Structure formats: structure tokens, C-alpha cells
Coordinates of C-alpha atoms in Angstrom, one line a residue:
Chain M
X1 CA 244.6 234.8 52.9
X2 CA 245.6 237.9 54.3
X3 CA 247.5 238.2 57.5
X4 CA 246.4 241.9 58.5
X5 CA 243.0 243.1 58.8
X6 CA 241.7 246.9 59.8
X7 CA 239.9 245.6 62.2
X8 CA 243.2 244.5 64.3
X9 CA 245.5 247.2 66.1
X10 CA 248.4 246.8 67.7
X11 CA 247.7 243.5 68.8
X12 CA 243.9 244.2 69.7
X13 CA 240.5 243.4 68.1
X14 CA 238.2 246.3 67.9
X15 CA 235.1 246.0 67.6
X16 CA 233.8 249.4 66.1
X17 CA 230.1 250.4 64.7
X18 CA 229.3 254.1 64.4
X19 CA 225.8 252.8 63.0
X20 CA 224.7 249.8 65.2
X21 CA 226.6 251.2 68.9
X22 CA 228.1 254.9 68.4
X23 CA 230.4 255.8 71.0
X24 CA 230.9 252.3 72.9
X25 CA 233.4 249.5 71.5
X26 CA 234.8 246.6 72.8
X27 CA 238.3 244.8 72.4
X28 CA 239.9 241.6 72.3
X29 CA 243.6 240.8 72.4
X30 CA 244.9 238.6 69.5
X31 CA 247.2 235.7 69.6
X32 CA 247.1 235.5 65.4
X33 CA 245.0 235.5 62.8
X34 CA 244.1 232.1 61.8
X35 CA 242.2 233.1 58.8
X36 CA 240.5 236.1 56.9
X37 CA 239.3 236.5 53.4
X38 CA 236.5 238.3 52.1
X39 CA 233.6 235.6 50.3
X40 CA 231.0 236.4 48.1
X41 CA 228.7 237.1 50.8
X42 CA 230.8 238.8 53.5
X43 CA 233.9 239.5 55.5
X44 CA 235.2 236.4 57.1
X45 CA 238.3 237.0 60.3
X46 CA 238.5 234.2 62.5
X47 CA 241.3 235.0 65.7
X48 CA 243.0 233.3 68.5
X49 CA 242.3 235.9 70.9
X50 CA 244.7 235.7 74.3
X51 CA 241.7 234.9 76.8
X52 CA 238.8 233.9 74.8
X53 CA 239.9 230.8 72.5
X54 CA 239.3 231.0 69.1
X55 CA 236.8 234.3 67.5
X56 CA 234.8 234.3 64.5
X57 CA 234.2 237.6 62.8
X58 CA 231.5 238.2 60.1
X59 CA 232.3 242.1 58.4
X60 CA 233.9 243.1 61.7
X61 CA 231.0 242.1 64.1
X62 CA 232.1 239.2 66.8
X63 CA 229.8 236.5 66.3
X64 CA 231.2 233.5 68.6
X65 CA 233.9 233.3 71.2
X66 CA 234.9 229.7 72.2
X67 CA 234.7 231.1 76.0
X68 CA 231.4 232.2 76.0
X69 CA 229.6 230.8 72.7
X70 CA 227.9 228.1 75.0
X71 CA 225.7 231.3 76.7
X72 CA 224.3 232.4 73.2
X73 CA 223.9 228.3 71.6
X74 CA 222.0 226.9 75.0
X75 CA 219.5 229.7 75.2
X76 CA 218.7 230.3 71.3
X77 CA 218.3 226.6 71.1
X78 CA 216.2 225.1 74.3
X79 CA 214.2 228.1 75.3
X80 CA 211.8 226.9 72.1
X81 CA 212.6 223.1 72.2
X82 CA 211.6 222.6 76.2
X83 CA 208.7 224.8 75.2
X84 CA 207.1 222.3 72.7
X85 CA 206.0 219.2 74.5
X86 CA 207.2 217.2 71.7
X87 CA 210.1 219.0 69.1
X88 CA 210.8 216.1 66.4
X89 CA 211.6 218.3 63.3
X90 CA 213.6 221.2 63.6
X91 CA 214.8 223.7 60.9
X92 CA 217.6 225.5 62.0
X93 CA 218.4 228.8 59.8
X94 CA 221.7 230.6 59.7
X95 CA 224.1 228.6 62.4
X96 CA 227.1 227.7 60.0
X97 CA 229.2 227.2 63.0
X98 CA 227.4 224.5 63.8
X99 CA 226.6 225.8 67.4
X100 CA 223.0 225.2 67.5
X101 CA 223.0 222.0 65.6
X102 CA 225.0 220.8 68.7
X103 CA 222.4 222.0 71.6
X104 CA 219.4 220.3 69.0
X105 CA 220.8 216.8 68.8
X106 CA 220.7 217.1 72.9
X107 CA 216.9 216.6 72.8
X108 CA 216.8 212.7 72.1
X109 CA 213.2 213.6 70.9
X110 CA 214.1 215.4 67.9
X111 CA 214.2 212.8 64.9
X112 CA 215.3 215.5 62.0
X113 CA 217.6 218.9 62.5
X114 CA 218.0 220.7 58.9
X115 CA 220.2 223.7 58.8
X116 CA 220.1 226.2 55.6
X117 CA 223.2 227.9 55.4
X118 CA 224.0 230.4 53.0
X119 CA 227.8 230.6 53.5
X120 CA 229.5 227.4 52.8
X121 CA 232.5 228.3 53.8
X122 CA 231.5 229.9 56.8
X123 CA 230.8 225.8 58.0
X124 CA 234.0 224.3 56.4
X125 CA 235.6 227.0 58.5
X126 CA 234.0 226.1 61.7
X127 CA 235.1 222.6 61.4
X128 CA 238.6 223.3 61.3
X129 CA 238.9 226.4 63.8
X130 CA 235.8 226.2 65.9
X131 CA 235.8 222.4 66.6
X132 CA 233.7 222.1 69.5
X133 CA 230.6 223.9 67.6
X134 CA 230.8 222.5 64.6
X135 CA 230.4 218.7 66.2
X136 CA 227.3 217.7 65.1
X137 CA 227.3 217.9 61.2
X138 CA 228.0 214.1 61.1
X139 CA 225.0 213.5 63.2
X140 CA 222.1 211.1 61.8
X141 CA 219.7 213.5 62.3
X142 CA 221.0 216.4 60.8
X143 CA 220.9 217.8 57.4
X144 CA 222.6 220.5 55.6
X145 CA 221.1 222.8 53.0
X146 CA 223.8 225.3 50.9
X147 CA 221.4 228.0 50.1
X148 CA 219.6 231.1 51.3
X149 CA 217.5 231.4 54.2
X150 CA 214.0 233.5 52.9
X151 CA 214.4 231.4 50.2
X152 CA 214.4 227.9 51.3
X153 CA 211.6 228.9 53.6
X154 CA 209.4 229.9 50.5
X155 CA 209.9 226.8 48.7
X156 CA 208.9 225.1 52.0
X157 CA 205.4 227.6 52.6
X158 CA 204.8 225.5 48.5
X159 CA 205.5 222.4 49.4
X160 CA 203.8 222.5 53.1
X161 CA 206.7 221.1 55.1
X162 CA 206.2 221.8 58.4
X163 CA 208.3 222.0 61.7
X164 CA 208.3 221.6 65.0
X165 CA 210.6 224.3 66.3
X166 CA 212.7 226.8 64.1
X167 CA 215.6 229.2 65.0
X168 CA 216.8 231.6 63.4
X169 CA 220.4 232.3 64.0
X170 CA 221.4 234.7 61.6
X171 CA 224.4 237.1 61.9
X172 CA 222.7 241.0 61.9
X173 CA 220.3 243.3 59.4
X174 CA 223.2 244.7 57.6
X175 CA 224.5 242.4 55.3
X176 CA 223.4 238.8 53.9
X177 CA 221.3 238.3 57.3
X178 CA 219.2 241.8 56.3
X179 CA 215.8 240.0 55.2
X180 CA 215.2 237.7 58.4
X181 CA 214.2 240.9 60.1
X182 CA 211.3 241.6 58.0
X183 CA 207.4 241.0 58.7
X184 CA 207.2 238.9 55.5
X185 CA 209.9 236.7 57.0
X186 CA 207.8 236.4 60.5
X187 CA 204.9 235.2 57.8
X188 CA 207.1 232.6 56.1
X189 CA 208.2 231.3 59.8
X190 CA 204.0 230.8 60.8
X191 CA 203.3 229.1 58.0
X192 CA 206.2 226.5 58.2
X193 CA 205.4 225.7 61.6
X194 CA 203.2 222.7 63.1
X195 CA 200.6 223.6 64.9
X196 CA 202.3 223.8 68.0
X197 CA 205.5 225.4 66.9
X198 CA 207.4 227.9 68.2
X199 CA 210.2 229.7 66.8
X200 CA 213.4 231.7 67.9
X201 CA 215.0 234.7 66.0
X202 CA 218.2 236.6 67.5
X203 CA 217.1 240.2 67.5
X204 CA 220.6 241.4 66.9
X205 CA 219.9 244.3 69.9
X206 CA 219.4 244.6 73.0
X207 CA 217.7 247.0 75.8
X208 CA 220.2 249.1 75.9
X209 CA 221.3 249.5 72.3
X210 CA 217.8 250.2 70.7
X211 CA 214.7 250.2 72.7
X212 CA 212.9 251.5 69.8
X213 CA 213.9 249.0 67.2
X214 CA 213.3 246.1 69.4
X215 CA 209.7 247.1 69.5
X216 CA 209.1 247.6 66.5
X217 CA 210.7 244.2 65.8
X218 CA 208.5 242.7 68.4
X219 CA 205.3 244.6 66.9
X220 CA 206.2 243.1 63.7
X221 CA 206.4 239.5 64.9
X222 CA 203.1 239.9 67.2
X223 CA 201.4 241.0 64.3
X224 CA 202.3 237.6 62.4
X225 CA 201.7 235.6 65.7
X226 CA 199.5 235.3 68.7
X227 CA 202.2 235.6 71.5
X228 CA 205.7 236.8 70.8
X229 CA 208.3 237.8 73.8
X230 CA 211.6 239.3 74.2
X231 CA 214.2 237.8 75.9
X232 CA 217.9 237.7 76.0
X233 CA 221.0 236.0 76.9
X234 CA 224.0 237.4 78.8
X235 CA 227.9 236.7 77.2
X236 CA 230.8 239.4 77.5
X237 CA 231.8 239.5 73.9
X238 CA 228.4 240.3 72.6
X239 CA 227.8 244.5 72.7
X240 CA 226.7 245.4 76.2
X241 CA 227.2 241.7 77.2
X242 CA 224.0 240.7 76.3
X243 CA 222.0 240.3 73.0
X244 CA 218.0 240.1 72.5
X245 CA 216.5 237.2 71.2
X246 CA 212.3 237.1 70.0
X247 CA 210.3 233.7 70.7
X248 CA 206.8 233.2 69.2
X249 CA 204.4 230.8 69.4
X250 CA 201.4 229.6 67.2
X251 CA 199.4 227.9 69.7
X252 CA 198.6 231.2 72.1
X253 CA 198.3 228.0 75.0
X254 CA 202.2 227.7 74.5
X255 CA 204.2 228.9 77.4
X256 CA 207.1 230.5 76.5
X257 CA 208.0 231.4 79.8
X258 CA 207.5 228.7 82.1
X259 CA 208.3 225.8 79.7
X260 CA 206.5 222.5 79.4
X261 CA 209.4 220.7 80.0
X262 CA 212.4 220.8 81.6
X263 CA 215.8 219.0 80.8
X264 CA 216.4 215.5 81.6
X265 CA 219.5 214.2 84.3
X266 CA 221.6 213.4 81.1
X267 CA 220.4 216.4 79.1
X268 CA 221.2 218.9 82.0
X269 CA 224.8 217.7 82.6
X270 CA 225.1 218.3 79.1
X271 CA 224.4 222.4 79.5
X272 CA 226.9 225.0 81.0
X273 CA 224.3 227.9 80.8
X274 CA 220.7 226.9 80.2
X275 CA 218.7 225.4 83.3
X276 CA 214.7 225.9 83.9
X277 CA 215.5 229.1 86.2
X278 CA 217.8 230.4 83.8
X279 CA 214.8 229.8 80.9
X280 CA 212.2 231.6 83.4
X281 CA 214.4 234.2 83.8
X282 CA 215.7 235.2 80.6
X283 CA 212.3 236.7 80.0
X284 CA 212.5 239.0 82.6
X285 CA 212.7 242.6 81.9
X286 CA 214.5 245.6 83.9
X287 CA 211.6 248.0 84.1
X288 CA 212.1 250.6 81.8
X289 CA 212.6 248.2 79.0
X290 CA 209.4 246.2 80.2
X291 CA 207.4 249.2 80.2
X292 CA 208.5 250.1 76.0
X293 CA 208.5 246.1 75.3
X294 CA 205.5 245.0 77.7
X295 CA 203.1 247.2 77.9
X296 CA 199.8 246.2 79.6
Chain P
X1 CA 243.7 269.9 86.2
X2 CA 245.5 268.2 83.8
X3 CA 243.2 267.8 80.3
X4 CA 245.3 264.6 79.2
X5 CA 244.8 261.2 80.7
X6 CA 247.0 258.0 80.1
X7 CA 243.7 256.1 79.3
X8 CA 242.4 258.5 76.6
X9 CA 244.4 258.0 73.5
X10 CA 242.6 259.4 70.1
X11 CA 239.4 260.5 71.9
X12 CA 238.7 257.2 73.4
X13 CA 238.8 256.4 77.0
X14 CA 240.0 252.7 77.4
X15 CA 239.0 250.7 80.0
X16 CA 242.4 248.2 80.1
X17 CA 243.5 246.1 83.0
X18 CA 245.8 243.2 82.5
X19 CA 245.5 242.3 86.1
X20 CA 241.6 242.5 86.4
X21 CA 240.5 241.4 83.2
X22 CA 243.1 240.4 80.8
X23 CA 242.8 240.3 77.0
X24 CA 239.6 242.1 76.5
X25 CA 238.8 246.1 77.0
X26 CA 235.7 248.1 76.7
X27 CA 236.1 251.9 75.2
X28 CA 233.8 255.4 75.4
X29 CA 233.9 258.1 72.8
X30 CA 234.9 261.3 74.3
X31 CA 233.9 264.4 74.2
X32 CA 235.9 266.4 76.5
X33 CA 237.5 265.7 79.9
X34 CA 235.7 267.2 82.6
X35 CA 237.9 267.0 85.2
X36 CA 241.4 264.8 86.2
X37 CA 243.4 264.9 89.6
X38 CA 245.1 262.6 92.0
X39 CA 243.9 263.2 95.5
X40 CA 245.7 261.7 98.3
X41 CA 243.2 258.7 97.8
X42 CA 242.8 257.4 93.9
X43 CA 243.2 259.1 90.6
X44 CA 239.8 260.7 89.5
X45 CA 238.8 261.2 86.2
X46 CA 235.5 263.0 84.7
X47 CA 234.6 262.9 81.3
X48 CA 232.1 263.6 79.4
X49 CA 231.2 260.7 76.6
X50 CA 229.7 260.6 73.2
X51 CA 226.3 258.3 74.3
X52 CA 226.6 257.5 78.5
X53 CA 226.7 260.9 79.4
X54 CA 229.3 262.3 81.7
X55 CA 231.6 258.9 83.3
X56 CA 232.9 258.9 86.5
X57 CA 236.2 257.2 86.2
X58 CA 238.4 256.0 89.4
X59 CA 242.2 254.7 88.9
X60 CA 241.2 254.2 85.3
X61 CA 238.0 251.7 86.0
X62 CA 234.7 253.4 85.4
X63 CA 233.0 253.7 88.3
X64 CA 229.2 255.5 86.9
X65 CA 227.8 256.4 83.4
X66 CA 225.0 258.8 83.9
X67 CA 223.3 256.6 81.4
X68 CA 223.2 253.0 82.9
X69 CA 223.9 253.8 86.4
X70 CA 220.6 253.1 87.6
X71 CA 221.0 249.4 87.0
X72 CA 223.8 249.3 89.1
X73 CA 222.6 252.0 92.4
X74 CA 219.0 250.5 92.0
X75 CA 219.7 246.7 93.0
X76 CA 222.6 247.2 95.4
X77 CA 219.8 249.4 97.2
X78 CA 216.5 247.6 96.3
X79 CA 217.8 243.9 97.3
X80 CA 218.6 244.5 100.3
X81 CA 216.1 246.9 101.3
X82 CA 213.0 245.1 100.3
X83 CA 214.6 241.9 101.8
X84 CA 213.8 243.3 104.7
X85 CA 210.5 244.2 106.8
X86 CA 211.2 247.7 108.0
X87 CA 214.3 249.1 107.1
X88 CA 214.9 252.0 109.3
X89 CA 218.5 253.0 110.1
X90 CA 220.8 252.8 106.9
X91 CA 224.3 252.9 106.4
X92 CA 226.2 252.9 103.4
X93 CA 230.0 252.7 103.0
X94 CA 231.6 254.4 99.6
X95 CA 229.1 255.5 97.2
X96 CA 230.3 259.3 97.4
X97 CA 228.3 259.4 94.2
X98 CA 225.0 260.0 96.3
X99 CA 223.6 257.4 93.9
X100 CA 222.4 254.8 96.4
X101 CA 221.6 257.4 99.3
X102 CA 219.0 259.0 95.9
X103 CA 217.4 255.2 96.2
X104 CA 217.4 254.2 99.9
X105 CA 215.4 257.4 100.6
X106 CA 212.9 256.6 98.1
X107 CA 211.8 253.7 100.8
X108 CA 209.5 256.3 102.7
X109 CA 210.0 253.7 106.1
X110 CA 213.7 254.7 105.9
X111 CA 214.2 257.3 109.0
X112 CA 217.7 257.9 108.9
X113 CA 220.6 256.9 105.7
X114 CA 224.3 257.3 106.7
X115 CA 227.2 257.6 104.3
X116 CA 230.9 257.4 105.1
X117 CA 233.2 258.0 102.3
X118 CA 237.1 258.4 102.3
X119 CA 237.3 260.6 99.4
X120 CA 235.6 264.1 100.2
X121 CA 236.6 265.1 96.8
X122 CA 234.3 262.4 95.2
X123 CA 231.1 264.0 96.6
X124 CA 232.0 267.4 95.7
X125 CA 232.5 266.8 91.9
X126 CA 229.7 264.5 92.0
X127 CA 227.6 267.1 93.0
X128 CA 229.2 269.1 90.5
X129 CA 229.1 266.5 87.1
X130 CA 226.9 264.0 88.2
X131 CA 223.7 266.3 90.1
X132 CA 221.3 263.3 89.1
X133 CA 223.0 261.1 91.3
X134 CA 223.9 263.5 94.1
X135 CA 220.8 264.3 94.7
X136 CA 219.6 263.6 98.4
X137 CA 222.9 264.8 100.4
X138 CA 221.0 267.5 101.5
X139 CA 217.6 265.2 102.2
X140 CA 216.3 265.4 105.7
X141 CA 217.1 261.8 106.5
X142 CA 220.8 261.7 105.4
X143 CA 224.1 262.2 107.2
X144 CA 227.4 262.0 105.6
X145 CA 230.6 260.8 107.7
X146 CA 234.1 261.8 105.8
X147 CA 236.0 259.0 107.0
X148 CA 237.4 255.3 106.2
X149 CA 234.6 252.8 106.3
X150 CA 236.6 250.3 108.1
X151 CA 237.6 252.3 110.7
X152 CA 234.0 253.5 110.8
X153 CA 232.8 250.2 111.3
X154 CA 235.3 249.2 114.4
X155 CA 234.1 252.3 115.9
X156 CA 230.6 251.1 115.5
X157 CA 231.4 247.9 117.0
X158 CA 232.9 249.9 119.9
X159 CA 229.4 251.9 120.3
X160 CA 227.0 249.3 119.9
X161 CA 225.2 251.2 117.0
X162 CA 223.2 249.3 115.2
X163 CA 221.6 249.6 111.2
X164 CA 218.7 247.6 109.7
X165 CA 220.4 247.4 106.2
X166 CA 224.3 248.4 105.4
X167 CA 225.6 248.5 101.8
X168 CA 228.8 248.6 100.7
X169 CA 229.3 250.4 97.6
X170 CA 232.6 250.5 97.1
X171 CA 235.4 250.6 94.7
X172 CA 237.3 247.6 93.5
X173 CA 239.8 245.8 95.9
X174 CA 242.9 247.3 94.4
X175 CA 243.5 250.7 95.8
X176 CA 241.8 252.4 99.1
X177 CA 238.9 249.8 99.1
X178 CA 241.0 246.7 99.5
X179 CA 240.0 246.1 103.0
X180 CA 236.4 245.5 102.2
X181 CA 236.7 242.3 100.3
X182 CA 238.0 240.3 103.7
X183 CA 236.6 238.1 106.4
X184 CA 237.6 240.7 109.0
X185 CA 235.3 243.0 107.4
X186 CA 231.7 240.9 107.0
X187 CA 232.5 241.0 110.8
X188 CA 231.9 244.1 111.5
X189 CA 229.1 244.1 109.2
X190 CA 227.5 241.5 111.2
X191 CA 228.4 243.0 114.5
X192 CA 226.8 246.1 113.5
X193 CA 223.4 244.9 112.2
X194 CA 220.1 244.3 113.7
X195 CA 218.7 240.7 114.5
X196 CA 217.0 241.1 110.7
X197 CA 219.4 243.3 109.3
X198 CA 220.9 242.6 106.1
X199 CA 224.0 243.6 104.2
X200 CA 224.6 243.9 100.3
X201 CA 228.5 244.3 98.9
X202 CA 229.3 244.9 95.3
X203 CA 231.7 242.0 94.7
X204 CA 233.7 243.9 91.9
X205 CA 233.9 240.8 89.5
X206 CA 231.4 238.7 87.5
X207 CA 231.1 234.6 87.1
X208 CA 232.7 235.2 83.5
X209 CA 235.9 236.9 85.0
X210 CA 236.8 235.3 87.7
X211 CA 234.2 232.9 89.2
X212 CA 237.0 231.4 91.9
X213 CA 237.4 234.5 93.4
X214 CA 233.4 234.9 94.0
X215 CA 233.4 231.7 95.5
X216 CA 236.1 232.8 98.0
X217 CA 234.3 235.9 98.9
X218 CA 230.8 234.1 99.1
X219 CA 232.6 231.4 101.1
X220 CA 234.2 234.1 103.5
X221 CA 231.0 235.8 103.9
X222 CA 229.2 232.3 104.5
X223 CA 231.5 231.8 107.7
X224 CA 230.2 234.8 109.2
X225 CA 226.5 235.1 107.8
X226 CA 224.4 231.7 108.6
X227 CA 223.1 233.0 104.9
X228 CA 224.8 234.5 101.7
X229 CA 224.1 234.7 98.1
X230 CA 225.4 236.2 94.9
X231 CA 223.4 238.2 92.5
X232 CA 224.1 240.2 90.0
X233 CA 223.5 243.7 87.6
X234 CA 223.3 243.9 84.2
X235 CA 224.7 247.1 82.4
X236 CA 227.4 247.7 79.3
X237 CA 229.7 249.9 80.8
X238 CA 230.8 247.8 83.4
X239 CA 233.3 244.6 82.6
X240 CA 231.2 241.5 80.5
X241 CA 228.1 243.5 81.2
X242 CA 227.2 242.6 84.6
X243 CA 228.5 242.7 88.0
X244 CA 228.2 240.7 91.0
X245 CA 226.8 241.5 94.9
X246 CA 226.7 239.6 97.6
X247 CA 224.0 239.7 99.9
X248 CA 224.2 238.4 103.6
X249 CA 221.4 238.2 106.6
X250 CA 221.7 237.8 110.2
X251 CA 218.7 235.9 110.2
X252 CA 218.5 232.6 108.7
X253 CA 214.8 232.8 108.2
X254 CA 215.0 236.0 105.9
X255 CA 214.3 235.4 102.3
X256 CA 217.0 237.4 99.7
X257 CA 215.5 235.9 96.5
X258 CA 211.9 236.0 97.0
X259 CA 211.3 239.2 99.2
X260 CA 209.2 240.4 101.8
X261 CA 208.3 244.0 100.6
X262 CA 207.4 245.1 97.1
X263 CA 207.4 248.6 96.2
X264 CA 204.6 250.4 96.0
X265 CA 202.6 252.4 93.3
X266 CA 204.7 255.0 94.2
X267 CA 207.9 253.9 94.8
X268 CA 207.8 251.8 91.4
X269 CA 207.2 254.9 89.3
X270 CA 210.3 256.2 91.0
X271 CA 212.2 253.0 89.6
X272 CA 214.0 252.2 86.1
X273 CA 215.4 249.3 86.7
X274 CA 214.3 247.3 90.0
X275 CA 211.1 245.5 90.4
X276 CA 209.9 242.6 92.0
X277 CA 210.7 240.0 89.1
X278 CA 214.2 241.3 88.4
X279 CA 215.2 241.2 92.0
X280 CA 214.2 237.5 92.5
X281 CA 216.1 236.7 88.3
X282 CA 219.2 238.8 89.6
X283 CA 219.7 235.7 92.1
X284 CA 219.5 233.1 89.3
X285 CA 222.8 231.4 87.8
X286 CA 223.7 230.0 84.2
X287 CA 224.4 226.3 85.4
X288 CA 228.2 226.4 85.2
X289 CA 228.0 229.2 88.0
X290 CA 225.6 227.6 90.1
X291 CA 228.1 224.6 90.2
X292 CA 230.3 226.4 91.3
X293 CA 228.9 229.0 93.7
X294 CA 225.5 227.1 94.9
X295 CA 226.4 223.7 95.1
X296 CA 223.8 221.5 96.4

């Protein structure tokens, strides 16, 4: 394990991507480096920063903050579970840290939560430095799968397992994550889905980033399904401290937007960022963006 | 003019302030610095940037990007304005940009749009770098007062002047804008509005940064308004991504989140960022902010 990393400067984190946001970049001080080595898949850093607890870094792009991780986990989670009346199976793809897995064993309706990671050590890590994410794995209800996303999901389209709600939380295009942004992914998601499914994909941009690419992501999912909608979640250490996220639907009755249920006493006091407002409004666009996005 | 700045190091301005927002930093690629000076006021920097256009810096926080500014001079303008029935006499305090006197004349019920700012020099280069924004000093309706808002206000007080909807756009509470973030000050604000007037204040910090500090400011301005809420922006180049306003009426019965007025046909083509929807999401709160600043 290496104790530098070009990433890290004088102290600082910099966060640096001609290609996905040219002339903007964001920093976080570090504490130490509590682990980096490069696996067969990609660039691992995990930090102690000085004001956001423990960071997790996949090929120099932050993917969780212990301060703010709760923002990105809520939403991507129970904006499609409190829109199914009834979410019992739930196939979670990507997620090593174990994030997700925690805000789907809130529902007390879900009986079955598989996650397909592709990155073992990306989980084994997550227990150890990211402790509070990666809380669920012992859970009855869940289930692990070691292998790759597109793939598991075509085994599933042959067998005809179906779920109730799937997320996607895969890290962005470049790298391992590259396929789940394809239209023959969006097909492999519909056919796994019950009837009533609904499925949530982070879209890895946001409004301000690249208009363009989110609607051509959004054309591409809307082709594969009846109703498909942007919406995003706000958290500092993601690039313009927010990042998009696409829900779609197979049933065009399913509300996305103003969800069919709405937490329980217990399940709220469980959640720092998600609440039926928050759900509502997470779907609701700054005009120019709806205009490119939402056109009548 | 000096063409160095302590903030640029390697053509990248950095956006650093251990007292403000400790451990993390945001960064813009530069192209060239358009103009630097102390004036008697605040250190001014202009630069132009790689992707936000030219960047309006003020003791070395940015204060505008041409590119996102909209998100921020559309709602502090837009809440408060269409909060209320018939906004006629408007005053706003800072914003030597011109960028909220370009929106509050857009409201074609607007007959006269005061500003007083402290820093004369601010307006000029504005007009200079940033002619997008300081666009409507010359508009029939406008007035501009080169003078401290504070003292402004007492002097209003004094006179018995009264304005429909005031907005403070000022800088942050460190520096020549300190005054503005104390109880003293809603005073005068509410001395010098109409029965239905209403007043919108940027708050300078988000519920990531420093959500104790919005709770003191909400709670001073809740001992002098009978209502007060917090809402918030959304744009990358200021700190986590968003930042927060308060909004204040005289009137108890006036609604903030849901509001009286909607622009029309013409006015919405005139708008990027503000419409109905956004203003009433810009009031709502991930639930560990909502604890904290709307409890109840």
C-alpha cells in the first residue's frame, strides 16, 4: 500500500477532470491516507479528510464522504422504494460500500435486497474504513453477488427473475461502471422488473455539468420505458454539489413524483435527508434545465 | 493594477478559507486576471476563467460567475417579489453588480428600484467586465445611492420612507458587510417596509456549513418578523453548491413558499432559473435541516 498518491498535494485532495468538469475542481484537506492500491478494476484511495470523516476515492473521483454520504444513499434508495406500493425484492447494482443496502433494509416490507458487486475489495474495504455504510451486509435479507453488473442482469433476463425495485449505483462511464449507461443496459433493467417496478440509475452529471448528455441519457432510458425523470440530490463533495440521478417506471400509472407512500414514524427518524417534500422536490427543475430535460 | 493575486497560484484561483469553510476549497482555471485593487472598502479581483466566464471575486470569495449567476440574482429577486401582491417601491442594499436591479425591473408593476452600495468602484467595473449583469443602471425606474446600507436604512427610519420589497444582497459578514447579519439590522428592515412588504437577505452560509449559525440568524430575524424562513440557491461556484436566504414579511398572513403572483408569459421567457415550482422547492429542507431550523 502506498502512502502518496498524485491525487494529494501538500496536504489537500484535488479533485481534477479535464474531461468530465474542465476548468472547475474541488478540494479536501487530508488527515492521512488510510489506504490506496490500484485493483484489477480501478484506483482505490480511501482518506481521513480534516472536516469530512473518512473519503473513498475510485480513479481519483470522490465517491462517498462520511459527512455528507447520507444525501446521495437516502435519495438513490427511497425515491423508487416509497414509489412502489409494495417493494419486497430489490436488486441493488454497484453499492460496495454498502450505503444503499443500509437505507433498503429500512423498508420493513422488503423481504430480499441482492447487491452485485464487481469489486470485492471495494466492500471488504468499506467494512473496515467506512463502518457506518457498510452496516447492513450481515442483514437476513441481504445477499451479496462478486461479479459484474451487465452481466448478472443478463443471466437474470434468462432465468426471468424479477424485481421489485433496482438501483443502480455505479461509480461513472469511464472505467468499470462504463456499460450501465448504455440503452441495452435500460433494456436489461425493464425486463428484470415486476410489473410495477421502478428503477434508479445515478446519472453521474448534473445540470450544470452536461445538459446535453443528460438528455440524451434521459432519451435513451424513455425510449426503453414509458415514464423516465431526472432528478438529483444536493451534497458538497459531489461536482457542483449536486449529482443527477434517472428514475423509470414500467407501469406509466407509477408516480414518480408524488410517491404512493410515504415513510413510516420509525422509518422517518431513521433518515437525515430524505422526507416526502424532499422526494417531491428533488424532481424539480431550474428552468433552463427543465426546458432541455422536459420539454412539453 | 497588480496582475498577481495571493489566491491564484499555477493558473488557478482558489477559493480557501479556514475560518468560513475549513478543510474543503473549490478552484477556477484562469485565463487572465482582469483586474485587482484594494479600494478603501474590500480587495477586488476580476478574472477571467476557463468555463464560468469572467468571476467577480471580493476579499478572495467569489462573489458572481457570469455563468451561474442567474441562479443566485434570480431567487434573491423572484422570492420575494412574487411573494408579494404589487410590488412597487424596491430597494436593494449591495448588489453593485446590477444583477438583481436586471431582475426586479423585469416585474413590469415595479415603478421605482433603489440601490445603495458602499463600493462605487464595484459598479463601475461591473459595468466594465460584467455588462450582462449591469444592465438596468441606466433603466428609467432605477436610482443608485453611493452610500452604507446601514446608515441608509437609519436615515430611512428617520424619513418615514417606505418600500414594498427590500433585498439585501450583500457580501459575506466578514469585511464591510458585517453589520447586516444582526438583529439591529432586520429592524430597520422592518421599520422601513410597508404593511405587506417583504424582505429577502442572502445568509452567506448553507445547512452543510454551518447550520447553527442559520438558526441564529433565522431566530434573530424571527424576533422581529412575526414570519421568517430559510430558502436556498443552487449553483457550483458558490461553497457546497448552494446558498442560503432568508425571507421575512410584515404580514403574518403572507405566504413565502406558495406565492401570490406567478410570472407571466412574458416575464418567464425573461427567466433561466426562477419559476413557480422552484420557488416553492427552494423552501424545502433535507430532514436533518428542518430539525434544526423548522422545528415543529
Amino acid at each position: 500500500m502506498s502512502s502518496k498518491h498524485p491525487c494529494i498535494k501538500d496536504g489537500w485532495f484535488n479533485e481534477v477532470s479535464d474531461k468530465s468538469f474542465p476548468g472547475q475542481a474541488f478540494s479536501l484537506k487530508v488527515n492521512k491516507i488510510l489506504f490506496h492500491e490500484k485493483t484489477q478494476f480501478q484506483d482505490i484511495l480511501i482518506f481521513e479528510s480534516s472536516n469530512y470523516g473518512n473519503v473513498l476515492v475510485l480513479d481519483g473521483i470522490i465517491q462517498v464522504s462520511e459527512k455528507d454520504e447520507f444525501a446521495y444513499q437516502e435519495l438513490i434508495s427511497h425515491v423508487p422504494l416509497y414509489s412502489h406500493e409494495n417493494p419486497k425484492k430489490i436488486l441493488v447494482i454497484g453499492g460496495g460500500d454498502g450505503g444503499v443496502l443500509r437505507e433498503v433494509v429500512k423498508h420493513s416490507c422488503v423481504e430480499e435486497a441482492t447487491l452485485v458487486e464487481i469489486d470485492a475489495k471495494v466492500i471488504e474495504l468499506s467494512k473496515k474504513y467506512l463502518p457506518n455504510m457498510a452496516c447492513s451486509f450481515k442483514h437476513p435479507k441481504v445477499n451479496v453477488k462478486l461479479c459484474d453488473g451487465f452481466q448478472f442482469l443478463r443471466d437474470v433476463a434468462e432465468s426471468g427473475t424479477k424485481y421489485d425495485v433496482i438501483i443502480t449505483d455505479s461509480s461513472d462511464p469511464e472505467g468499470p461502471a462504463e456499460a450501465f449507461f448504455q440503452k441495452e443496459y435500460f433494456e436489461l433493467l425493464y425486463k428484470a422488473l415486476t410489473e410495477n417496478g421502478v428503477v434508479i440509475a445515478q446519472a453521474s452529471e448534473n445540470v450544470w455539468l452536461n445538459l446535453e448528455y443528460l438528455k440524451t441519457l434521459l432519451n435513451t432510458s424513455r425510449s426503453v420505458f414509458p415514464v423516465a425523470e431526472y432528478c438529483y440530490t444536493m451534497l458538497p463533495t459531489y461536482t457542483s454539489g449536486q449529482l443527477g440521478l434517472i428514475a423509470c417506471c414500467k407501469n406509466p400509472n407509477t408516480n414518480l413524483i408524488d410517491p404512493c407512500r410515504a415513510p413510516t414514524e420509525d422509518e422517518q427518524s431513521q433518515m437525515r435527508y430524505y422526507n416526502n417534500k424532499m422526494h417531491s422536490a428533488a424532481f424539480v427543475l431550474p428552468t433552463w434545465a427543465r426546458k432541455v430535460l422536459n420539454p412539453l
